[in-house]
Amino acid sequence: RVNHVRRQPVAALAAICVLALVLTGCGSIRTQTQQWYTPADGVNAEAGDIALRNVLVVATESGDASTVLATFANRGEEDHLVEVRVGDTTATPTGGDLTIPANGYATLGPGGTRVDVEGADTVPGTFVELEFLFESAPRTTVDALVKPAEGDYEDALIAPREQLPTP
């Protein structure tokens, strides 16, 4: 009978230890897909029904010329991007306002509507404040990363960069 009494507390203690290990492990293992993250260089924001996605600036090494890159997804009625303030400099989309269709999307960047800025202090490796002004949606401000015009962003600026001669 004494052996039987001793085994019960030991068995109970072992069960509690196993249960504690199991419950502790449940909350500590996280995979990348369980947390919100932006898999790109740009930042995201909301302006009413308009979602701003992957907003960033591409600039020359000196920072004297830059281009704003962004995608706008509209969940509401048609709207228009009127202007973008890059730091203290104001710029407008080429060809006039950028139409963001109802329940559609529009982009700023190479091969489409552009917002090019000269004279703003946009040095690669820093952040710059961008303010987006829409016809209907509320003004929205983001701190966007300034990337150099190289690699994936090599062709983002208006003037093509000089190519170095190949040896």
PDB file of C-alpha atoms in Angstrom:
ATOM      1  CA  ARG A   1       0.000   0.000   0.000  1.00  0.00           C
ATOM      2  CA  VAL A   2       2.858   2.407   0.662  1.00  0.00           C
ATOM      3  CA  ASN A   3       4.240   1.886  -2.858  1.00  0.00           C
ATOM      4  CA  HIS A   4       0.835   2.713  -4.331  1.00  0.00           C
ATOM      5  CA  VAL A   5       0.667   6.043  -2.459  1.00  0.00           C
ATOM      6  CA  ARG A   6       4.158   7.056  -3.566  1.00  0.00           C
ATOM      7  CA  ARG A   7       3.423   6.426  -7.244  1.00  0.00           C
ATOM      8  CA  GLN A   8       0.377   8.684  -7.400  1.00  0.00           C
ATOM      9  CA  PRO A   9       2.213  11.931  -6.488  1.00  0.00           C
ATOM     10  CA  VAL A  10       5.089  11.029  -8.821  1.00  0.00           C
ATOM     11  CA  ALA A  11       2.681  10.253 -11.667  1.00  0.00           C
ATOM     12  CA  ALA A  12       0.732  13.465 -11.011  1.00  0.00           C
ATOM     13  CA  LEU A  13       3.928  15.522 -10.925  1.00  0.00           C
ATOM     14  CA  ALA A  14       5.112  13.967 -14.203  1.00  0.00           C
ATOM     15  CA  ALA A  15       1.735  14.685 -15.840  1.00  0.00           C
ATOM     16  CA  ILE A  16       1.844  18.323 -14.706  1.00  0.00           C
ATOM     17  CA  CYS A  17       5.381  18.731 -16.098  1.00  0.00           C
ATOM     18  CA  VAL A  18       4.399  17.251 -19.475  1.00  0.00           C
ATOM     19  CA  LEU A  19       1.262  19.415 -19.626  1.00  0.00           C
ATOM     20  CA  ALA A  20       3.296  22.538 -18.783  1.00  0.00           C
ATOM     21  CA  LEU A  21       5.800  21.784 -21.553  1.00  0.00           C
ATOM     22  CA  VAL A  22       3.031  21.211 -24.081  1.00  0.00           C
ATOM     23  CA  LEU A  23       1.157  24.396 -23.180  1.00  0.00           C
ATOM     24  CA  THR A  24       4.335  26.511 -23.121  1.00  0.00           C
ATOM     25  CA  GLY A  25       5.317  25.304 -26.576  1.00  0.00           C
ATOM     26  CA  CYS A  26       1.935  26.157 -28.099  1.00  0.00           C
ATOM     27  CA  GLY A  27       2.432  29.904 -27.957  1.00  0.00           C
ATOM     28  CA  SER A  28       6.139  30.198 -28.570  1.00  0.00           C
ATOM     29  CA  ILE A  29       6.512  28.774 -32.058  1.00  0.00           C
ATOM     30  CA  ARG A  30       5.556  31.256 -34.767  1.00  0.00           C
ATOM     31  CA  THR A  31       6.102  30.991 -38.451  1.00  0.00           C
ATOM     32  CA  GLN A  32       6.561  33.936 -40.765  1.00  0.00           C
ATOM     33  CA  THR A  33       3.039  33.636 -42.171  1.00  0.00           C
ATOM     34  CA  GLN A  34       1.356  34.049 -38.775  1.00  0.00           C
ATOM     35  CA  GLN A  35       2.415  37.678 -38.416  1.00  0.00           C
ATOM     36  CA  TRP A  36       1.624  40.683 -40.625  1.00  0.00           C
ATOM     37  CA  TYR A  37       4.648  41.843 -42.584  1.00  0.00           C
ATOM     38  CA  THR A  38       5.407  43.758 -45.761  1.00  0.00           C
ATOM     39  CA  PRO A  39       7.429  41.570 -48.150  1.00  0.00           C
ATOM     40  CA  ALA A  40       8.666  44.615 -50.080  1.00  0.00           C
ATOM     41  CA  ASP A  41      10.762  47.749 -49.533  1.00  0.00           C
ATOM     42  CA  GLY A  42       7.792  50.121 -49.487  1.00  0.00           C
ATOM     43  CA  VAL A  43       5.332  51.058 -46.753  1.00  0.00           C
ATOM     44  CA  ASN A  44       1.562  50.640 -46.632  1.00  0.00           C
ATOM     45  CA  ALA A  45      -1.147  53.070 -45.531  1.00  0.00           C
ATOM     46  CA  GLU A  46      -4.890  53.689 -45.790  1.00  0.00           C
ATOM     47  CA  ALA A  47      -6.700  56.773 -47.081  1.00  0.00           C
ATOM     48  CA  GLY A  48     -10.394  56.065 -46.588  1.00  0.00           C
ATOM     49  CA  ASP A  49     -11.363  53.505 -49.245  1.00  0.00           C
ATOM     50  CA  ILE A  50      -7.948  53.721 -50.903  1.00  0.00           C
ATOM     51  CA  ALA A  51      -5.158  51.402 -49.803  1.00  0.00           C
ATOM     52  CA  LEU A  52      -1.652  52.676 -50.539  1.00  0.00           C
ATOM     53  CA  ARG A  53       0.728  49.782 -51.072  1.00  0.00           C
ATOM     54  CA  ASN A  54       4.510  49.518 -51.462  1.00  0.00           C
ATOM     55  CA  VAL A  55       5.098  53.280 -51.324  1.00  0.00           C
ATOM     56  CA  LEU A  56       8.747  54.235 -51.761  1.00  0.00           C
ATOM     57  CA  VAL A  57      10.996  56.790 -53.413  1.00  0.00           C
ATOM     58  CA  VAL A  58      13.839  56.076 -55.836  1.00  0.00           C
ATOM     59  CA  ALA A  59      16.522  58.754 -56.039  1.00  0.00           C
ATOM     60  CA  THR A  60      19.871  59.594 -57.559  1.00  0.00           C
ATOM     61  CA  GLU A  61      22.895  59.192 -55.299  1.00  0.00           C
ATOM     62  CA  SER A  62      22.993  62.947 -54.715  1.00  0.00           C
ATOM     63  CA  GLY A  63      19.266  63.036 -53.929  1.00  0.00           C
ATOM     64  CA  ASP A  64      18.523  65.896 -56.327  1.00  0.00           C
ATOM     65  CA  ALA A  65      16.081  63.901 -58.507  1.00  0.00           C
ATOM     66  CA  SER A  66      13.619  61.249 -57.418  1.00  0.00           C
ATOM     67  CA  THR A  67      10.528  59.304 -58.418  1.00  0.00           C
ATOM     68  CA  VAL A  68       7.640  58.170 -56.223  1.00  0.00           C
ATOM     69  CA  LEU A  69       6.529  54.558 -56.660  1.00  0.00           C
ATOM     70  CA  ALA A  70       3.198  53.332 -55.270  1.00  0.00           C
ATOM     71  CA  THR A  71       0.139  51.201 -55.941  1.00  0.00           C
ATOM     72  CA  PHE A  72      -3.372  52.338 -55.009  1.00  0.00           C
ATOM     73  CA  ALA A  73      -6.199  49.817 -54.485  1.00  0.00           C
ATOM     74  CA  ASN A  74      -9.635  51.401 -54.344  1.00  0.00           C
ATOM     75  CA  ARG A  75     -12.504  49.698 -52.475  1.00  0.00           C
ATOM     76  CA  GLY A  76     -14.924  52.562 -53.120  1.00  0.00           C
ATOM     77  CA  GLU A  77     -16.002  55.059 -55.763  1.00  0.00           C
ATOM     78  CA  GLU A  78     -13.608  56.445 -58.400  1.00  0.00           C
ATOM     79  CA  ASP A  79     -11.099  58.914 -56.984  1.00  0.00           C
ATOM     80  CA  HIS A  80      -8.098  60.881 -58.236  1.00  0.00           C
ATOM     81  CA  LEU A  81      -4.587  61.453 -56.905  1.00  0.00           C
ATOM     82  CA  VAL A  82      -4.089  65.196 -57.280  1.00  0.00           C
ATOM     83  CA  GLU A  83      -0.579  65.778 -55.923  1.00  0.00           C
ATOM     84  CA  VAL A  84       2.194  64.356 -53.782  1.00  0.00           C
ATOM     85  CA  ARG A  85       4.318  66.349 -51.369  1.00  0.00           C
ATOM     86  CA  VAL A  86       7.823  64.964 -51.031  1.00  0.00           C
ATOM     87  CA  GLY A  87       9.343  66.656 -48.020  1.00  0.00           C
ATOM     88  CA  ASP A  88       8.874  70.372 -48.748  1.00  0.00           C
ATOM     89  CA  THR A  89       8.452  69.902 -52.520  1.00  0.00           C
ATOM     90  CA  THR A  90       5.108  69.457 -54.279  1.00  0.00           C
ATOM     91  CA  ALA A  91       4.737  67.366 -57.436  1.00  0.00           C
ATOM     92  CA  THR A  92       1.800  66.351 -59.611  1.00  0.00           C
ATOM     93  CA  PRO A  93       1.269  63.195 -61.659  1.00  0.00           C
ATOM     94  CA  THR A  94       2.398  63.439 -65.289  1.00  0.00           C
ATOM     95  CA  GLY A  95      -0.515  64.120 -67.601  1.00  0.00           C
ATOM     96  CA  GLY A  96      -2.766  65.392 -64.799  1.00  0.00           C
ATOM     97  CA  ASP A  97      -4.560  63.644 -61.968  1.00  0.00           C
ATOM     98  CA  LEU A  98      -4.106  59.886 -61.623  1.00  0.00           C
ATOM     99  CA  THR A  99      -7.493  58.166 -61.882  1.00  0.00           C
ATOM    100  CA  ILE A 100      -8.030  55.391 -59.367  1.00  0.00           C
ATOM    101  CA  PRO A 101     -11.066  53.489 -60.687  1.00  0.00           C
ATOM    102  CA  ALA A 102     -13.920  52.307 -58.478  1.00  0.00           C
ATOM    103  CA  ASN A 103     -13.091  48.869 -57.080  1.00  0.00           C
ATOM    104  CA  GLY A 104      -9.857  48.921 -59.078  1.00  0.00           C
ATOM    105  CA  TYR A 105      -6.245  49.918 -58.810  1.00  0.00           C
ATOM    106  CA  ALA A 106      -3.681  52.313 -60.282  1.00  0.00           C
ATOM    107  CA  THR A 107       0.090  52.641 -60.032  1.00  0.00           C
ATOM    108  CA  LEU A 108       2.763  55.311 -60.011  1.00  0.00           C
ATOM    109  CA  GLY A 109       6.042  54.345 -61.595  1.00  0.00           C
ATOM    110  CA  PRO A 110       8.028  53.615 -64.726  1.00  0.00           C
ATOM    111  CA  GLY A 111       6.005  52.781 -67.799  1.00  0.00           C
ATOM    112  CA  GLY A 112       2.919  54.602 -66.518  1.00  0.00           C
ATOM    113  CA  THR A 113       1.881  57.684 -64.636  1.00  0.00           C
ATOM    114  CA  ARG A 114       4.834  59.189 -62.824  1.00  0.00           C
ATOM    115  CA  VAL A 115       5.463  61.607 -59.992  1.00  0.00           C
ATOM    116  CA  ASP A 116       8.981  62.927 -60.525  1.00  0.00           C
ATOM    117  CA  VAL A 117      10.549  65.388 -58.114  1.00  0.00           C
ATOM    118  CA  GLU A 118      13.579  67.634 -58.451  1.00  0.00           C
ATOM    119  CA  GLY A 119      15.217  69.486 -55.601  1.00  0.00           C
ATOM    120  CA  ALA A 120      13.724  67.473 -52.741  1.00  0.00           C
ATOM    121  CA  ASP A 121      16.141  66.178 -50.156  1.00  0.00           C
ATOM    122  CA  THR A 122      15.772  62.474 -51.011  1.00  0.00           C
ATOM    123  CA  VAL A 123      19.090  60.798 -50.276  1.00  0.00           C
ATOM    124  CA  PRO A 124      19.139  57.000 -50.667  1.00  0.00           C
ATOM    125  CA  GLY A 125      19.182  55.152 -47.381  1.00  0.00           C
ATOM    126  CA  THR A 126      17.047  57.723 -45.567  1.00  0.00           C
ATOM    127  CA  PHE A 127      13.315  58.192 -45.067  1.00  0.00           C
ATOM    128  CA  VAL A 128      11.288  61.068 -46.472  1.00  0.00           C
ATOM    129  CA  GLU A 129       7.800  62.226 -45.574  1.00  0.00           C
ATOM    130  CA  LEU A 130       5.282  61.837 -48.411  1.00  0.00           C
ATOM    131  CA  GLU A 131       1.819  63.358 -48.313  1.00  0.00           C
ATOM    132  CA  PHE A 132      -0.755  62.118 -50.815  1.00  0.00           C
ATOM    133  CA  LEU A 133      -3.619  64.458 -51.709  1.00  0.00           C
ATOM    134  CA  PHE A 134      -6.702  62.907 -53.301  1.00  0.00           C
ATOM    135  CA  GLU A 135      -9.825  64.471 -54.765  1.00  0.00           C
ATOM    136  CA  SER A 136     -12.114  62.714 -52.246  1.00  0.00           C
ATOM    137  CA  ALA A 137     -10.088  60.448 -49.956  1.00  0.00           C
ATOM    138  CA  PRO A 138      -8.436  61.999 -46.899  1.00  0.00           C
ATOM    139  CA  ARG A 139      -4.865  63.275 -47.060  1.00  0.00           C
ATOM    140  CA  THR A 140      -2.446  60.573 -46.041  1.00  0.00           C
ATOM    141  CA  THR A 141       1.150  60.911 -44.878  1.00  0.00           C
ATOM    142  CA  VAL A 142       3.774  58.160 -44.794  1.00  0.00           C
ATOM    143  CA  ASP A 143       7.482  58.005 -44.070  1.00  0.00           C
ATOM    144  CA  ALA A 144       8.850  56.261 -47.146  1.00  0.00           C
ATOM    145  CA  LEU A 145      12.236  54.669 -47.659  1.00  0.00           C
ATOM    146  CA  VAL A 146      14.460  56.274 -50.302  1.00  0.00           C
ATOM    147  CA  LYS A 147      16.146  53.615 -52.453  1.00  0.00           C
ATOM    148  CA  PRO A 148      19.056  54.186 -54.854  1.00  0.00           C
ATOM    149  CA  ALA A 149      18.362  53.897 -58.577  1.00  0.00           C
ATOM    150  CA  GLU A 150      20.067  50.531 -58.944  1.00  0.00           C
ATOM    151  CA  GLY A 151      19.125  46.872 -59.153  1.00  0.00           C
ATOM    152  CA  ASP A 152      15.338  46.476 -59.355  1.00  0.00           C
ATOM    153  CA  TYR A 153      14.949  50.275 -59.367  1.00  0.00           C
ATOM    154  CA  GLU A 154      17.580  51.031 -62.005  1.00  0.00           C
ATOM    155  CA  ASP A 155      15.053  52.265 -64.594  1.00  0.00           C
ATOM    156  CA  ALA A 156      12.754  54.147 -62.213  1.00  0.00           C
ATOM    157  CA  LEU A 157      14.140  57.650 -62.807  1.00  0.00           C
ATOM    158  CA  ILE A 158      13.246  59.815 -65.816  1.00  0.00           C
ATOM    159  CA  ALA A 159      16.690  60.013 -67.352  1.00  0.00           C
ATOM    160  CA  PRO A 160      18.437  56.689 -67.847  1.00  0.00           C
ATOM    161  CA  ARG A 161      21.540  56.358 -65.746  1.00  0.00           C
ATOM    162  CA  GLU A 162      24.860  56.423 -67.566  1.00  0.00           C
ATOM    163  CA  GLN A 163      26.110  52.960 -68.323  1.00  0.00           C
ATOM    164  CA  LEU A 164      29.724  52.237 -67.522  1.00  0.00           C
ATOM    165  CA  PRO A 165      31.709  50.870 -70.483  1.00  0.00           C
ATOM    166  CA  THR A 166      32.327  47.149 -70.293  1.00  0.00           C
ATOM    167  CA  PRO A 167      36.003  46.133 -70.332  1.00  0.00           C
TER     168      PRO A 167
END
